[in-house]
C-alpha cells in the first residue's frame, strides 16, 4: 500500500507555542485531509485540501497542499491544552481508487 | 445533523468466532468506508460501500465482508477471527464522489482472546 510518512512522530511543547508537522510520500496525491484523534474516539476532520499550493485555515489551524503534490503541512498557532491528541494526515490518489491512505500519526503533548 | 454512530462500542470474541459490527452513516451521506486501526497505527482501509455494493477494497482477506442497506447504514462481518484482528474498527461516511472528506464514528473496540 501507499506509505505516508508523518513527522515528527511525537512533540512535547509549552502552551502558547506554535506547532508544525508534515506528511510526505513518494507518490502524488489528489486530496489531503488532516484529522485529530483523541483517546477512545474516532478521528475528527480538521481541514480538507484539494489543489496543489492550496492554503486553508480553520481557526488556529492552517494546512497546505504541497506544490509537488507529494506532501502536506499542518500548523497550529498558540497551542492550548485541548490541542493534545494524535494528528493524522490522509491522502487520496484517484488513480488507485477510492481509498484514503493514512499516515502514521503525530502525537502532540501540550505542557501547561 | 446526526453524526456517524457505531455499535457495539466494545466486543470480546475468541479465535475462530464470527463478528458483525454496525454503522449508521451521517445524515445525507450515502457512502460508507470501513477501517481497521491497530494500536499506535493509522487507520487501514478495509472497503467502501456505495449504492449497496462494494466500491473499493484494501488489502484484507475475503473473511472480511460487508453490507450496505437502502438507508445507507452498513455492517462489517469478520469470519474465523484471528488474534491479529484485535483492533479498533472505524466506520466513516461521506457524500458520493471519490474525494469527498470522510467523517468517522468513534469505532468498535474488538478484542480477540
Tab-separated table of C-alpha atoms in Angstrom:
chain	number	residue	atom	x	y	z
A	1	UNK	CA	0.000	0.000	0.000
A	2	UNK	CA	0.900	3.663	-0.116
A	3	UNK	CA	3.241	4.946	2.536
A	4	UNK	CA	2.542	8.301	4.138
A	5	UNK	CA	5.309	9.348	6.471
A	6	UNK	CA	4.436	11.811	9.182
A	7	UNK	CA	6.956	13.770	11.182
A	8	UNK	CA	7.685	14.301	13.882
A	9	UNK	CA	6.365	11.110	15.472
A	10	UNK	CA	5.767	12.965	18.740
A	11	UNK	CA	6.042	16.501	20.062
A	12	UNK	CA	6.172	17.968	23.558
A	13	UNK	CA	5.596	21.727	23.593
A	14	UNK	CA	4.774	24.512	26.006
A	15	UNK	CA	1.328	26.043	25.953
A	16	UNK	CA	1.304	29.066	23.658
A	17	UNK	CA	3.947	27.744	21.273
A	18	UNK	CA	3.326	27.174	17.575
A	19	UNK	CA	3.419	23.640	16.143
A	20	UNK	CA	4.392	22.367	12.704
A	21	UNK	CA	4.033	18.844	11.379
A	22	UNK	CA	4.175	17.349	7.926
A	23	UNK	CA	3.227	14.372	5.839
A	24	UNK	CA	5.274	13.147	2.888
A	25	UNK	CA	5.037	10.473	0.248
A	26	UNK	CA	6.881	9.290	-2.828
A	27	UNK	CA	3.579	9.372	-4.757
A	28	UNK	CA	1.377	12.193	-5.985
A	29	UNK	CA	-1.926	12.714	-4.171
A	30	UNK	CA	-5.103	14.471	-5.339
A	31	UNK	CA	-6.631	15.235	-1.946
A	32	UNK	CA	-5.160	15.717	1.518
A	33	UNK	CA	-7.125	15.580	4.751
A	34	UNK	CA	-5.973	16.299	8.300
A	35	UNK	CA	-7.625	14.622	11.300
A	36	UNK	CA	-7.237	14.764	15.097
A	37	UNK	CA	-7.934	11.713	17.223
A	38	UNK	CA	-8.450	11.753	20.979
A	39	UNK	CA	-8.148	8.563	23.078
A	40	UNK	CA	-11.183	6.314	22.744
A	41	UNK	CA	-12.678	8.356	19.936
A	42	UNK	CA	-12.710	8.352	16.165
A	43	UNK	CA	-10.700	10.807	14.054
A	44	UNK	CA	-12.267	14.246	13.664
A	45	UNK	CA	-11.804	16.074	10.372
A	46	UNK	CA	-9.856	19.336	10.733
A	47	UNK	CA	-9.052	20.522	7.205
A	48	UNK	CA	-9.510	19.258	3.625
A	49	UNK	CA	-7.218	20.302	0.739
A	50	UNK	CA	-7.898	19.743	-2.958
A	51	UNK	CA	-5.387	21.731	-5.043
A	52	UNK	CA	-1.607	21.918	-5.145
A	53	UNK	CA	-0.456	25.021	-3.304
A	54	UNK	CA	-3.796	25.456	-1.526
A	55	UNK	CA	-3.560	27.027	1.934
A	56	UNK	CA	-6.592	26.586	4.183
A	57	UNK	CA	-7.239	27.733	7.743
A	58	UNK	CA	-9.615	26.544	10.442
A	59	UNK	CA	-9.251	28.804	13.463
A	60	UNK	CA	-5.709	28.411	14.817
A	61	UNK	CA	-5.010	25.596	12.347
A	62	UNK	CA	-3.535	26.129	8.895
A	63	UNK	CA	-2.766	23.396	6.390
A	64	UNK	CA	-1.128	23.472	2.970
A	65	UNK	CA	-1.236	21.134	-0.023
A	66	UNK	CA	2.383	20.909	-1.183
A	67	UNK	CA	3.304	22.216	-4.623
A	68	UNK	CA	4.785	18.846	-5.618
A	69	UNK	CA	1.503	17.156	-4.533
A	70	UNK	CA	3.621	14.690	-2.568
A	71	UNK	CA	3.340	16.412	0.777
A	72	UNK	CA	1.163	18.425	3.125
A	73	UNK	CA	1.785	20.523	6.209
A	74	UNK	CA	-0.261	21.367	9.294
A	75	UNK	CA	0.488	24.287	11.587
A	76	UNK	CA	-1.149	25.050	14.911
A	77	UNK	CA	-0.637	28.524	16.334
A	78	UNK	CA	-0.680	29.451	20.022
A	79	UNK	CA	-1.233	25.887	21.255
A	80	UNK	CA	-3.608	25.222	24.146
A	81	UNK	CA	-4.018	22.108	26.351
A	82	UNK	CA	-7.017	20.809	24.371
A	83	UNK	CA	-4.784	20.520	21.273
A	84	UNK	CA	-3.370	17.343	22.865
A	85	UNK	CA	-4.022	14.288	20.714
A	86	UNK	CA	-2.816	12.383	17.680
A	87	UNK	CA	-2.873	14.139	14.331
A	88	UNK	CA	-3.215	12.080	11.153
A	89	UNK	CA	-2.848	13.068	7.532
A	90	UNK	CA	-4.791	11.147	4.913
A	91	UNK	CA	-4.309	11.236	1.158
A	92	UNK	CA	-6.327	10.101	-1.829
A	93	UNK	CA	-4.847	9.025	-5.135
A	94	UNK	CA	-7.663	8.967	-7.692
A	95	UNK	CA	-5.616	6.714	-9.936
A	96	UNK	CA	-5.646	3.920	-7.341
A	97	UNK	CA	-9.324	4.050	-6.416
A	98	UNK	CA	-11.454	5.255	-3.568
A	99	UNK	CA	-9.331	4.655	-0.529
A	100	UNK	CA	-7.732	7.248	1.656
A	101	UNK	CA	-4.264	6.281	2.903
A	102	UNK	CA	-3.457	7.392	6.436
A	103	UNK	CA	-0.151	8.479	7.862
A	104	UNK	CA	1.484	7.085	10.957
A	105	UNK	CA	0.357	9.964	13.153
A	106	UNK	CA	1.983	12.742	15.174
A	107	UNK	CA	1.346	12.652	18.918
A	108	UNK	CA	1.124	16.147	20.421
A	109	UNK	CA	1.528	16.880	24.124
A	110	UNK	CA	0.992	20.442	25.359
A	111	UNK	CA	2.537	21.308	28.706
A	112	UNK	CA	0.532	23.969	30.577
B	1	UNK	CA	-27.360	16.723	11.897
B	2	UNK	CA	-26.766	13.193	13.207
B	3	UNK	CA	-23.160	12.011	13.113
B	4	UNK	CA	-21.793	8.555	12.395
B	5	UNK	CA	-22.779	6.042	15.050
B	6	UNK	CA	-21.274	2.608	15.576
B	7	UNK	CA	-22.304	-0.388	17.681
B	8	UNK	CA	-21.282	-2.049	19.824
B	9	UNK	CA	-18.578	0.128	21.410
B	10	UNK	CA	-16.648	-2.847	22.757
B	11	UNK	CA	-16.673	-6.550	21.958
B	12	UNK	CA	-14.717	-9.572	23.138
B	13	UNK	CA	-14.548	-12.700	20.995
B	14	UNK	CA	-12.429	-15.838	20.809
B	15	UNK	CA	-10.410	-17.154	17.895
B	16	UNK	CA	-12.472	-18.790	15.180
B	17	UNK	CA	-15.680	-16.956	16.036
B	18	UNK	CA	-17.552	-14.581	13.754
B	19	UNK	CA	-18.474	-10.956	14.458
B	20	UNK	CA	-20.800	-8.326	12.982
B	21	UNK	CA	-20.203	-4.633	13.538
B	22	UNK	CA	-22.762	-1.978	12.654
B	23	UNK	CA	-22.614	1.601	11.413
B	24	UNK	CA	-25.187	4.298	10.768
B	25	UNK	CA	-23.941	6.967	8.406
B	26	UNK	CA	-24.166	10.700	8.977
B	27	UNK	CA	-27.419	12.257	7.764
B	28	UNK	CA	-27.401	12.639	3.992
B	29	UNK	CA	-24.219	10.608	3.441
B	30	UNK	CA	-24.591	7.706	1.014
B	31	UNK	CA	-21.093	6.227	1.074
B	32	UNK	CA	-19.615	4.197	3.934
B	33	UNK	CA	-15.994	3.127	4.384
B	34	UNK	CA	-14.586	0.755	6.996
B	35	UNK	CA	-11.120	0.963	8.525
B	36	UNK	CA	-9.065	-1.154	10.911
B	37	UNK	CA	-6.848	0.735	13.353
B	38	UNK	CA	-4.293	-1.274	15.288
B	39	UNK	CA	-2.872	0.212	18.476
B	40	UNK	CA	-0.420	3.008	17.708
B	41	UNK	CA	-1.126	2.935	13.967
B	42	UNK	CA	-3.111	4.954	11.483
B	43	UNK	CA	-6.395	3.582	10.123
B	44	UNK	CA	-6.086	0.986	7.326
B	45	UNK	CA	-8.775	0.930	4.624
B	46	UNK	CA	-10.821	-2.295	4.522
B	47	UNK	CA	-13.502	-1.454	1.940
B	48	UNK	CA	-16.100	1.069	0.848
B	49	UNK	CA	-19.796	0.683	0.062
B	50	UNK	CA	-21.847	2.849	-2.273
B	51	UNK	CA	-25.336	2.078	-3.582
B	52	UNK	CA	-25.287	-1.176	-1.605
B	53	UNK	CA	-22.269	-2.515	-3.483
B	54	UNK	CA	-18.601	-2.799	-2.613
B	55	UNK	CA	-16.852	0.137	-4.244
B	56	UNK	CA	-13.191	-0.457	-3.497
B	57	UNK	CA	-11.257	-2.763	-1.217
B	58	UNK	CA	-7.965	-2.600	0.634
B	59	UNK	CA	-5.537	-5.415	1.333
B	60	UNK	CA	-7.806	-7.535	3.536
B	61	UNK	CA	-8.746	-11.207	3.069
B	62	UNK	CA	-12.230	-12.342	1.943
B	63	UNK	CA	-13.210	-13.282	5.513
B	64	UNK	CA	-13.758	-9.518	5.905
B	65	UNK	CA	-17.074	-8.790	4.211
B	66	UNK	CA	-19.717	-6.129	4.360
B	67	UNK	CA	-23.178	-4.980	3.502
B	68	UNK	CA	-24.857	-1.656	2.895
B	69	UNK	CA	-28.600	-1.216	3.330
B	70	UNK	CA	-31.059	1.066	1.488
B	71	UNK	CA	-30.910	3.580	4.372
B	72	UNK	CA	-27.098	3.736	3.801
B	73	UNK	CA	-26.269	2.017	7.083
B	74	UNK	CA	-23.652	-0.709	6.880
B	75	UNK	CA	-22.315	-3.863	8.501
B	76	UNK	CA	-18.801	-5.264	8.694
B	77	UNK	CA	-18.595	-9.035	9.115
B	78	UNK	CA	-15.434	-10.876	10.032
B	79	UNK	CA	-15.313	-14.679	9.958
B	80	UNK	CA	-12.794	-17.055	11.507
B	81	UNK	CA	-11.431	-14.412	13.856
B	82	UNK	CA	-7.682	-14.353	14.471
B	83	UNK	CA	-5.709	-12.786	17.302
B	84	UNK	CA	-4.371	-10.125	14.901
B	85	UNK	CA	-7.919	-8.963	14.243
B	86	UNK	CA	-7.868	-7.254	17.633
B	87	UNK	CA	-8.174	-3.560	16.781
B	88	UNK	CA	-10.416	-0.502	16.682
B	89	UNK	CA	-12.804	-0.767	13.738
B	90	UNK	CA	-13.841	2.600	12.383
B	91	UNK	CA	-16.679	3.475	10.070
B	92	UNK	CA	-16.612	6.673	8.023
B	93	UNK	CA	-19.345	8.163	5.873
B	94	UNK	CA	-19.256	10.718	3.091
B	95	UNK	CA	-21.141	12.105	0.140
B	96	UNK	CA	-20.660	10.240	-3.118
B	97	UNK	CA	-17.661	11.432	-5.043
B	98	UNK	CA	-14.257	9.928	-4.697
B	99	UNK	CA	-12.509	12.806	-2.981
B	100	UNK	CA	-15.196	13.734	-0.512
B	101	UNK	CA	-13.963	14.077	3.070
B	102	UNK	CA	-14.906	11.193	5.342
B	103	UNK	CA	-16.453	11.649	8.771
B	104	UNK	CA	-15.741	8.987	11.361
B	105	UNK	CA	-17.654	7.333	14.158
B	106	UNK	CA	-15.992	6.514	17.469
B	107	UNK	CA	-15.384	2.914	16.479
B	108	UNK	CA	-15.847	-0.553	17.896
B	109	UNK	CA	-13.006	-1.915	20.018
B	110	UNK	CA	-12.704	-5.633	19.177
B	111	UNK	CA	-10.586	-7.861	21.375
B	112	UNK	CA	-9.816	-11.445	20.383
B	113	UNK	CA	-8.831	-13.890	23.127
